[in-house]
mmCIF file of C-alpha atoms (C1' of nucleotides) in Angstrom:
data_model
loop_
_atom_site.group_PDB
_atom_site.id
_atom_site.type_symbol
_atom_site.label_atom_id
_atom_site.label_comp_id
_atom_site.label_asym_id
_atom_site.label_seq_id
_atom_site.Cartn_x
_atom_site.Cartn_y
_atom_site.Cartn_z
ATOM 1 C CA MET C 1 27.250 14.785 -12.871
ATOM 2 C CA HIS C 2 26.075 18.264 -11.971
ATOM 3 C CA ARG C 3 22.486 17.254 -11.449
ATOM 4 C CA PHE C 4 23.588 15.390 -8.379
ATOM 5 C CA GLU C 5 25.561 18.371 -7.123
ATOM 6 C CA ALA C 6 22.665 20.718 -7.739
ATOM 7 C CA ILE C 7 20.346 18.609 -5.626
ATOM 8 C CA LEU C 8 22.903 18.387 -2.832
ATOM 9 C CA GLU C 9 23.244 22.128 -2.856
ATOM 10 C CA ASN C 10 19.496 22.550 -2.580
ATOM 11 C CA ILE C 11 19.427 20.137 0.306
ATOM 12 C CA ARG C 12 21.977 22.246 2.153
ATOM 13 C CA LYS C 13 20.210 25.457 1.216
ATOM 14 C CA LYS C 14 17.009 24.103 2.680
ATOM 15 C CA GLY C 15 18.777 23.538 5.983
ATOM 16 C CA LEU C 16 18.888 19.758 5.689
ATOM 17 C CA ARG C 17 22.123 18.080 6.485
ATOM 18 C CA ASP C 18 24.049 16.535 3.651
ATOM 19 C CA SER C 19 24.359 12.934 4.859
ATOM 20 C CA LYS C 20 25.803 9.757 3.399
ATOM 21 C CA ILE C 21 22.436 8.089 3.144
ATOM 22 C CA LYS C 22 20.812 11.065 1.472
ATOM 23 C CA ARG C 23 23.643 11.094 -1.072
ATOM 24 C CA LYS C 24 23.228 7.426 -1.820
ATOM 25 C CA VAL C 25 19.468 7.670 -2.194
ATOM 26 C CA ILE C 26 19.752 10.610 -4.559
ATOM 27 C CA GLU C 27 22.518 8.892 -6.513
ATOM 28 C CA TYR C 28 20.519 5.691 -6.980
ATOM 29 C CA LEU C 29 17.329 7.465 -7.906
ATOM 30 C CA LEU C 30 19.135 9.553 -10.491
ATOM 31 C CA LYS C 31 20.864 6.505 -11.911
ATOM 32 C CA ALA C 32 17.849 4.190 -11.888
ATOM 33 C CA ASN C 33 15.667 6.655 -13.713
ATOM 34 C CA LYS C 34 12.635 4.856 -12.372
ATOM 35 C CA PRO C 35 10.960 4.739 -8.985
ATOM 36 C CA LEU C 36 12.787 2.638 -6.415
ATOM 37 C CA SER C 37 11.466 1.090 -3.228
ATOM 38 C CA ILE C 38 13.419 1.114 0.016
ATOM 39 C CA GLY C 39 13.995 -2.600 -0.495
ATOM 40 C CA GLU C 40 15.524 -1.986 -3.890
ATOM 41 C CA ILE C 41 17.752 0.735 -2.508
ATOM 42 C CA ILE C 42 18.953 -1.637 0.192
ATOM 43 C CA GLU C 43 19.806 -4.207 -2.486
ATOM 44 C CA LEU C 44 21.816 -1.608 -4.376
ATOM 45 C CA LEU C 45 23.630 -0.646 -1.187
ATOM 46 C CA ASP C 46 24.349 -4.317 -0.515
ATOM 47 C CA GLN C 47 25.880 -4.722 -3.948
ATOM 48 C CA GLU C 48 28.285 -1.957 -3.087
ATOM 49 C CA GLU C 49 28.915 -3.500 0.334
ATOM 50 C CA PHE C 50 27.564 -0.284 1.625
ATOM 51 C CA ARG C 51 25.500 -1.486 4.529
ATOM 52 C CA PHE C 52 23.197 0.965 6.172
ATOM 53 C CA ASN C 53 20.564 0.272 8.703
ATOM 54 C CA LYS C 54 17.080 -0.018 7.304
ATOM 55 C CA THR C 55 15.698 2.389 9.890
ATOM 56 C CA SER C 56 18.125 5.115 8.972
ATOM 57 C CA LEU C 57 17.315 4.653 5.322
ATOM 58 C CA TYR C 58 13.613 5.047 5.985
ATOM 59 C CA ARG C 59 14.238 8.143 8.036
ATOM 60 C CA GLU C 60 16.564 9.886 5.624
ATOM 61 C CA THR C 61 14.305 9.047 2.717
ATOM 62 C CA ASP C 62 11.404 10.556 4.610
ATOM 63 C CA LYS C 63 13.365 13.756 5.081
ATOM 64 C CA LEU C 64 14.039 13.942 1.367
ATOM 65 C CA LEU C 65 10.342 13.424 0.749
ATOM 66 C CA LYS C 66 9.223 16.070 3.233
ATOM 67 C CA GLY C 67 11.805 18.442 1.799
ATOM 68 C CA GLY C 68 10.333 17.981 -1.656
ATOM 69 C CA PHE C 69 13.465 16.494 -3.205
ATOM 70 C CA ILE C 70 11.805 13.221 -4.056
ATOM 71 C CA THR C 71 8.235 12.079 -4.604
ATOM 72 C CA GLU C 72 6.407 8.976 -3.476
ATOM 73 C CA ILE C 73 4.573 6.636 -5.822
ATOM 74 C CA ASP C 74 2.391 3.648 -5.144
ATOM 75 C CA PHE C 75 2.071 0.813 -7.629
ATOM 76 C CA LEU C 76 -0.378 -1.134 -5.511
ATOM 77 C CA ASP C 77 2.038 -3.832 -4.481
ATOM 78 C CA GLY C 78 2.442 -2.809 -0.875
ATOM 79 C CA LYS C 79 5.681 -0.920 -1.278
ATOM 80 C CA LYS C 80 6.236 2.769 -1.564
ATOM 81 C CA ARG C 81 8.554 3.883 -4.308
ATOM 82 C CA TYR C 82 10.503 7.089 -4.700
ATOM 83 C CA GLU C 83 11.826 9.134 -7.563
ATOM 84 C CA ILE C 84 13.592 12.431 -7.987
ATOM 85 C CA ASN C 85 11.136 15.297 -7.937
ATOM 86 C CA THR C 86 11.550 16.830 -11.365
ATOM 87 C CA GLY C 87 8.769 19.302 -10.785
ATOM 88 C CA THR C 88 7.009 18.035 -13.897
ATOM 89 C CA HIS C 89 3.858 16.258 -12.965
ATOM 90 C CA HIS C 90 3.773 12.894 -14.640
ATOM 91 C CA HIS C 91 2.398 9.408 -14.388
ATOM 92 C CA HIS C 92 3.544 5.863 -15.012
ATOM 93 C CA ALA C 93 2.650 2.835 -17.037
ATOM 94 C CA ILE C 94 3.605 -0.342 -15.221
ATOM 95 C CA CYS C 95 3.874 -3.620 -17.084
ATOM 96 C CA THR C 96 2.195 -6.216 -14.898
ATOM 97 C CA LYS C 97 4.330 -8.967 -16.414
ATOM 98 C CA CYS C 98 7.920 -7.685 -16.377
ATOM 99 C CA LYS C 99 7.329 -4.788 -13.958
ATOM 100 C CA LYS C 100 8.965 -2.330 -16.316
ATOM 101 C CA ILE C 101 7.969 1.272 -15.752
ATOM 102 C CA VAL C 102 7.391 3.902 -18.394
ATOM 103 C CA CYS C 103 6.832 7.546 -17.613
ATOM 104 C CA VAL C 104 3.722 9.072 -19.121
ATOM 105 C CA GLU C 105 3.237 12.773 -19.659
ATOM 106 C CA ILE C 106 -0.380 13.781 -19.899
ATOM 107 C CA PRO C 107 -1.214 16.888 -21.879
ATOM 108 C CA ASN C 108 -4.787 17.186 -20.641
ATOM 109 C CA ASN C 109 -4.068 17.074 -16.951
ATOM 110 C CA LEU C 110 -7.498 16.440 -15.571
ATOM 111 C CA GLU C 111 -8.071 20.101 -14.838
ATOM 112 C CA GLU C 112 -11.543 19.981 -16.266
ATOM 113 C CA VAL C 113 -12.495 17.003 -14.173
ATOM 114 C CA GLU C 114 -11.160 18.644 -11.055
ATOM 115 C CA LYS C 115 -12.943 21.881 -11.838
ATOM 116 C CA LYS C 116 -16.226 20.058 -12.334
ATOM 117 C CA LEU C 117 -15.715 18.139 -9.115
ATOM 118 C CA PHE C 118 -15.315 21.408 -7.274
ATOM 119 C CA GLN C 119 -18.417 22.900 -8.868
ATOM 120 C CA ASP C 120 -20.472 19.848 -7.978
ATOM 121 C CA THR C 121 -19.208 19.094 -4.506
ATOM 122 C CA GLN C 122 -16.856 21.905 -3.429
ATOM 123 C CA PHE C 123 -14.133 19.321 -3.086
ATOM 124 C CA LYS C 124 -10.828 21.082 -3.609
ATOM 125 C CA VAL C 125 -8.352 18.740 -5.306
ATOM 126 C CA GLU C 126 -4.779 19.218 -4.148
ATOM 127 C CA ASP C 127 -3.248 16.150 -5.681
ATOM 128 C CA HIS C 128 -4.146 13.158 -7.741
ATOM 129 C CA VAL C 129 -2.710 9.778 -8.487
ATOM 130 C CA LEU C 130 -2.917 8.283 -11.936
ATOM 131 C CA GLU C 131 -1.106 5.115 -12.881
ATOM 132 C CA PHE C 132 -1.647 2.760 -15.782
ATOM 133 C CA PHE C 133 -1.321 -0.993 -15.593
ATOM 134 C CA GLY C 134 -1.018 -3.256 -18.594
ATOM 135 C CA THR C 135 1.355 -5.057 -20.899
ATOM 136 C CA CYS C 136 4.426 -3.561 -22.492
ATOM 137 C CA LYS C 137 5.534 -4.055 -26.076
ATOM 138 C CA GLU C 138 7.930 -6.928 -25.320
ATOM 139 C CA CYS C 139 5.548 -8.807 -23.053
ATOM 140 C CA SER C 140 2.702 -8.512 -25.556
ATOM 141 C CA LYS C 141 4.374 -10.875 -27.989
ATOM 142 C CA MET A 1 -33.146 -5.378 0.347
ATOM 143 C CA HIS A 2 -33.141 -7.103 -3.018
ATOM 144 C CA ARG A 3 -29.760 -5.817 -4.031
ATOM 145 C CA PHE A 4 -28.236 -8.006 -1.378
ATOM 146 C CA GLU A 5 -30.270 -10.998 -2.520
ATOM 147 C CA ALA A 6 -29.338 -10.411 -6.136
ATOM 148 C CA ILE A 7 -25.652 -10.475 -5.325
ATOM 149 C CA LEU A 8 -26.024 -13.619 -3.251
ATOM 150 C CA GLU A 9 -27.797 -15.295 -6.131
ATOM 151 C CA ASN A 10 -24.993 -14.343 -8.493
ATOM 152 C CA ILE A 11 -22.469 -15.723 -6.063
ATOM 153 C CA ARG A 12 -24.247 -19.061 -6.076
ATOM 154 C CA LYS A 13 -24.688 -18.974 -9.829
ATOM 155 C CA LYS A 14 -20.996 -18.467 -10.252
ATOM 156 C CA GLY A 15 -20.351 -21.615 -8.250
ATOM 157 C CA LEU A 16 -19.108 -19.840 -5.140
ATOM 158 C CA ARG A 17 -20.483 -21.021 -1.862
ATOM 159 C CA ASP A 18 -22.800 -18.724 0.025
ATOM 160 C CA SER A 19 -20.933 -18.327 3.314
ATOM 161 C CA LYS A 20 -21.510 -16.304 6.450
ATOM 162 C CA ILE A 21 -18.444 -14.187 5.908
ATOM 163 C CA LYS A 22 -19.298 -13.434 2.298
ATOM 164 C CA ARG A 23 -22.759 -12.342 3.398
ATOM 165 C CA LYS A 24 -21.366 -10.035 6.039
ATOM 166 C CA VAL A 25 -18.827 -8.484 3.708
ATOM 167 C CA ILE A 26 -21.445 -7.830 1.068
ATOM 168 C CA GLU A 27 -23.861 -6.479 3.658
ATOM 169 C CA TYR A 28 -21.323 -4.043 5.091
ATOM 170 C CA LEU A 29 -20.116 -2.848 1.732
ATOM 171 C CA LEU A 30 -23.659 -2.214 0.585
ATOM 172 C CA LYS A 31 -24.483 -0.370 3.781
ATOM 173 C CA ALA A 32 -21.272 1.642 4.018
ATOM 174 C CA ASN A 33 -21.547 2.914 0.494
ATOM 175 C CA LYS A 34 -17.861 3.639 0.528
ATOM 176 C CA PRO A 35 -14.769 1.459 0.267
ATOM 177 C CA LEU A 36 -13.966 -0.470 3.443
ATOM 178 C CA SER A 37 -10.695 -2.013 4.516
ATOM 179 C CA ILE A 38 -10.469 -5.435 6.119
ATOM 180 C CA GLY A 39 -9.696 -3.686 9.388
ATOM 181 C CA GLU A 40 -12.860 -1.631 9.153
ATOM 182 C CA ILE A 41 -14.914 -4.729 8.381
ATOM 183 C CA ILE A 42 -13.467 -6.431 11.434
ATOM 184 C CA GLU A 43 -14.480 -3.447 13.548
ATOM 185 C CA LEU A 44 -18.021 -3.659 12.223
ATOM 186 C CA LEU A 45 -18.104 -7.367 12.967
ATOM 187 C CA ASP A 46 -16.837 -6.676 16.475
ATOM 188 C CA GLN A 47 -19.625 -4.182 17.075
ATOM 189 C CA GLU A 48 -22.080 -6.927 16.283
ATOM 190 C CA GLU A 49 -20.171 -9.385 18.475
ATOM 191 C CA PHE A 50 -19.738 -11.310 15.291
ATOM 192 C CA ARG A 51 -16.206 -12.487 15.656
ATOM 193 C CA PHE A 52 -14.577 -14.065 12.668
ATOM 194 C CA ASN A 53 -11.011 -15.000 12.203
ATOM 195 C CA LYS A 54 -9.004 -12.446 10.283
ATOM 196 C CA THR A 55 -7.571 -15.085 7.990
ATOM 197 C CA SER A 56 -10.978 -16.312 6.928
ATOM 198 C CA LEU A 57 -12.064 -12.765 6.261
ATOM 199 C CA TYR A 58 -9.083 -12.142 4.024
ATOM 200 C CA ARG A 59 -9.716 -15.351 2.166
ATOM 201 C CA GLU A 60 -13.427 -14.881 1.622
ATOM 202 C CA THR A 61 -12.907 -11.292 0.568
ATOM 203 C CA ASP A 62 -10.340 -12.467 -1.927
ATOM 204 C CA LYS A 63 -12.846 -14.882 -3.402
ATOM 205 C CA LEU A 64 -15.377 -12.106 -3.799
ATOM 206 C CA LEU A 65 -12.698 -10.042 -5.505
ATOM 207 C CA LYS A 66 -11.619 -12.815 -7.871
ATOM 208 C CA GLY A 67 -15.260 -13.529 -8.639
ATOM 209 C CA GLY A 68 -15.768 -9.921 -9.648
ATOM 210 C CA PHE A 69 -18.340 -9.140 -6.979
ATOM 211 C CA ILE A 70 -16.225 -6.484 -5.346
ATOM 212 C CA THR A 71 -13.355 -4.279 -6.473
ATOM 213 C CA GLU A 72 -10.159 -3.275 -4.753
ATOM 214 C CA ILE A 73 -9.065 0.319 -4.256
ATOM 215 C CA ASP A 74 -5.872 1.772 -2.893
ATOM 216 C CA PHE A 75 -5.799 5.142 -1.179
ATOM 217 C CA LEU A 76 -2.063 5.007 -0.617
ATOM 218 C CA ASP A 77 -2.259 4.448 3.108
ATOM 219 C CA GLY A 78 -1.097 0.873 3.136
ATOM 220 C CA LYS A 79 -4.512 -0.731 3.304
ATOM 221 C CA LYS A 80 -6.552 -2.233 0.556
ATOM 222 C CA ARG A 81 -10.168 -1.227 0.452
ATOM 223 C CA TYR A 82 -13.116 -2.924 -1.160
ATOM 224 C CA GLU A 83 -16.426 -1.856 -2.593
ATOM 225 C CA ILE A 84 -19.311 -3.508 -4.409
ATOM 226 C CA ASN A 85 -18.570 -3.855 -8.086
ATOM 227 C CA THR A 86 -21.246 -1.758 -9.718
ATOM 228 C CA GLY A 87 -19.815 -2.276 -13.153
ATOM 229 C CA THR A 88 -19.514 1.454 -13.628
ATOM 230 C CA HIS A 89 -15.901 2.488 -13.715
ATOM 231 C CA HIS A 90 -15.384 5.333 -11.295
ATOM 232 C CA HIS A 91 -12.856 7.071 -9.130
ATOM 233 C CA HIS A 92 -12.718 8.668 -5.713
ATOM 234 C CA ALA A 93 -11.961 11.967 -4.072
ATOM 235 C CA ILE A 94 -10.516 11.461 -0.617
ATOM 236 C CA CYS A 95 -10.477 14.287 1.898
ATOM 237 C CA THR A 96 -7.058 14.220 3.513
ATOM 238 C CA LYS A 97 -8.453 15.844 6.656
ATOM 239 C CA CYS A 98 -11.629 13.927 7.544
ATOM 240 C CA LYS A 99 -10.974 10.920 5.254
ATOM 241 C CA LYS A 100 -14.410 11.228 3.709
ATOM 242 C CA ILE A 101 -14.729 9.624 0.307
ATOM 243 C CA VAL A 102 -16.686 10.921 -2.641
ATOM 244 C CA CYS A 103 -17.229 8.914 -5.807
ATOM 245 C CA VAL A 104 -16.239 10.648 -9.022
ATOM 246 C CA GLU A 105 -17.564 9.700 -12.416
ATOM 247 C CA ILE A 106 -15.340 10.753 -15.240
ATOM 248 C CA PRO A 107 -16.929 11.347 -18.609
ATOM 249 C CA ASN A 108 -13.714 11.411 -20.586
ATOM 250 C CA ASN A 109 -12.242 8.169 -19.345
ATOM 251 C CA LEU A 110 -8.674 8.605 -20.432
ATOM 252 C CA GLU A 111 -9.194 6.659 -23.630
ATOM 253 C CA GLU A 112 -7.309 9.219 -25.654
ATOM 254 C CA VAL A 113 -4.340 9.154 -23.333
ATOM 255 C CA GLU A 114 -4.260 5.380 -23.376
ATOM 256 C CA LYS A 115 -4.551 5.305 -27.148
ATOM 257 C CA LYS A 116 -1.671 7.745 -27.515
ATOM 258 C CA LEU A 117 0.404 5.741 -25.068
ATOM 259 C CA PHE A 118 -0.130 2.666 -27.210
ATOM 260 C CA GLN A 119 0.791 4.512 -30.392
ATOM 261 C CA ASP A 120 3.958 5.875 -28.833
ATOM 262 C CA THR A 121 5.168 2.869 -26.905
ATOM 263 C CA GLN A 122 2.932 -0.108 -27.766
ATOM 264 C CA PHE A 123 2.037 -0.309 -24.101
ATOM 265 C CA LYS A 124 -1.409 -1.899 -23.858
ATOM 266 C CA VAL A 125 -3.307 -0.432 -20.915
ATOM 267 C CA GLU A 126 -5.556 -2.923 -19.161
ATOM 268 C CA ASP A 127 -6.374 -0.932 -16.088
ATOM 269 C CA HIS A 128 -5.702 2.381 -14.463
ATOM 270 C CA VAL A 129 -5.876 3.927 -11.056
ATOM 271 C CA LEU A 130 -7.039 7.479 -10.607
ATOM 272 C CA GLU A 131 -7.752 8.941 -7.211
ATOM 273 C CA PHE A 132 -8.020 12.542 -6.095
ATOM 274 C CA PHE A 133 -6.776 13.876 -2.801
ATOM 275 C CA GLY A 134 -7.750 17.180 -1.321
ATOM 276 C CA THR A 135 -10.099 18.955 1.024
ATOM 277 C CA CYS A 136 -13.838 18.499 1.172
ATOM 278 C CA LYS A 137 -16.405 21.255 1.522
ATOM 279 C CA GLU A 138 -16.723 20.971 5.314
ATOM 280 C CA CYS A 139 -12.987 20.804 5.971
ATOM 281 C CA SER A 140 -12.327 23.802 3.745
ATOM 282 C CA LYS A 141 -14.014 26.163 6.132
ATOM 283 C "C1'" DT K 1 -18.769 -37.300 0.865
ATOM 284 C "C1'" DT K 2 -16.277 -33.960 -1.075
ATOM 285 C "C1'" DA K 3 -15.110 -29.386 -1.699
ATOM 286 C "C1'" DT K 4 -15.442 -25.276 0.764
ATOM 287 C "C1'" DA K 5 -15.494 -22.426 4.858
ATOM 288 C "C1'" DT K 6 -13.520 -21.431 9.194
ATOM 289 C "C1'" DG K 7 -10.172 -21.295 13.020
ATOM 290 C "C1'" DC K 8 -5.665 -21.106 14.962
ATOM 291 C "C1'" DA K 9 -0.835 -20.368 15.061
ATOM 292 C "C1'" DA K 10 2.783 -18.699 12.894
ATOM 293 C "C1'" DA K 11 5.404 -16.180 9.766
ATOM 294 C "C1'" DG K 12 6.344 -12.745 6.028
ATOM 295 C "C1'" DG K 13 7.019 -8.094 4.451
ATOM 296 C "C1'" DT K 14 7.106 -3.232 4.940
ATOM 297 C "C1'" DT K 15 7.345 0.485 7.992
ATOM 298 C "C1'" DT K 16 7.701 2.787 12.617
ATOM 299 C "C1'" DT K 17 9.254 3.773 17.430
ATOM 300 C "C1'" DG K 18 12.485 4.217 21.263
ATOM 301 C "C1'" DC K 19 16.790 4.564 22.877
ATOM 302 C "C1'" DA K 20 21.845 4.708 22.569
ATOM 303 C "C1'" DT K 21 25.791 6.271 20.045
ATOM 304 C "C1'" DT K 22 28.396 8.731 16.627
ATOM 305 C "C1'" DC K 23 29.336 12.473 13.887
ATOM 306 C "C1'" DC K 24 29.254 16.960 11.754
ATOM 307 C "C1'" DA K 25 28.455 22.188 11.733
ATOM 308 C "C1'" DT I 1 28.389 21.676 22.261
ATOM 309 C "C1'" DG I 2 24.014 20.571 20.235
ATOM 310 C "C1'" DG I 3 21.364 18.831 16.872
ATOM 311 C "C1'" DA I 4 21.329 15.644 13.256
ATOM 312 C "C1'" DA I 5 22.693 11.043 11.517
ATOM 313 C "C1'" DT I 6 23.177 6.272 12.288
ATOM 314 C "C1'" DG I 7 22.650 1.722 14.472
ATOM 315 C "C1'" DC I 8 20.175 -1.799 16.957
ATOM 316 C "C1'" DA I 9 16.280 -4.099 18.859
ATOM 317 C "C1'" DA I 10 11.801 -4.397 19.002
ATOM 318 C "C1'" DA I 11 7.231 -3.718 17.751
ATOM 319 C "C1'" DA I 12 3.344 -2.296 14.767
ATOM 320 C "C1'" DC I 13 0.662 -3.238 11.022
ATOM 321 C "C1'" DC I 14 -1.347 -5.518 7.130
ATOM 322 C "C1'" DT I 15 -1.360 -9.746 4.855
ATOM 323 C "C1'" DT I 16 -0.331 -14.654 3.764
ATOM 324 C "C1'" DT I 17 0.602 -19.677 4.533
ATOM 325 C "C1'" DG I 18 -0.025 -24.273 6.469
ATOM 326 C "C1'" DC I 19 -2.547 -27.347 8.709
ATOM 327 C "C1'" DA I 20 -6.613 -29.014 11.261
ATOM 328 C "C1'" DT I 21 -11.563 -29.036 11.840
ATOM 329 C "C1'" DA I 22 -16.327 -28.039 10.811
ATOM 330 C "C1'" DT I 23 -19.844 -27.265 7.618
ATOM 331 C "C1'" DA I 24 -22.662 -26.808 3.593
ATOM 332 C "C1'" DA I 25 -24.036 -28.524 -1.219
#
DNA sequence: TTATATGCAAAGGTTTTGCATTCCA
DNA sequence: TGGAATGCAAAACCTTTGCATATAA
């Protein structure tokens, strides 16, 4: 699993300490392959009888976020979710029935809209959030 | 102010009761012309010495939402915001410095992306969230 | 007079803060 | 040794639930 090792190395390179919690968070996010909330990470830790304090988890996760190793996503349900920062900007389709998450790559990445917005209002877009909600194949039946 | 009256009439027509809280929420949202959170509405009520219970406010606002009179927006800061449902689908540009909000109309409304998503994965999009974050004209200086 | 609106108290859920302790570089 | 990691308790914050009372249609 060299992807894991590569991330750890980058964490060290960036001057962050390589801690147990950081390792676990990275491990779970890599394995899950979908955004996880802190609550979900705690459940996974529980299953392994790996009990960490919630506070520490929040803090270490925040360091990973600030360091750019993970990204934060909001699916409008009051929880923040995190995923490995792959560098590729992408979006998600969330099934409102089974909560399954599909990654969506968008070829036309709203550049035109953002350019027009700047021309009209001088608003300089630095980031955007785009998530789709609907029904997945299985739940449509 | 016939826009206010028109909404009230629709509320009654739809079988919802015309309550004090509903009136205030509608009034504030019309006046603010930007999405307001429950907390912000409470502040406005306070300024008028118009003290309502938080719970009632949440409940009445929810009825307005379910009835389609207002819409809910999430700016990823842990609070839900509401605005009058104009029927026109639009998005927002939020200045991360001064928190000002600009409405953004998007001509190409992602139909192509959603169609492709359905072709690829059979995921049927029912709704999407698209918000822009960045720096407004004034804060760019 | 019946359903709805409103109030009050309490709790739920996620996240944050402060302080003490442990551990690693 | 010093700064970071971790734990614990508590609080902050937004939101919801349950039950009682008042009010409007």
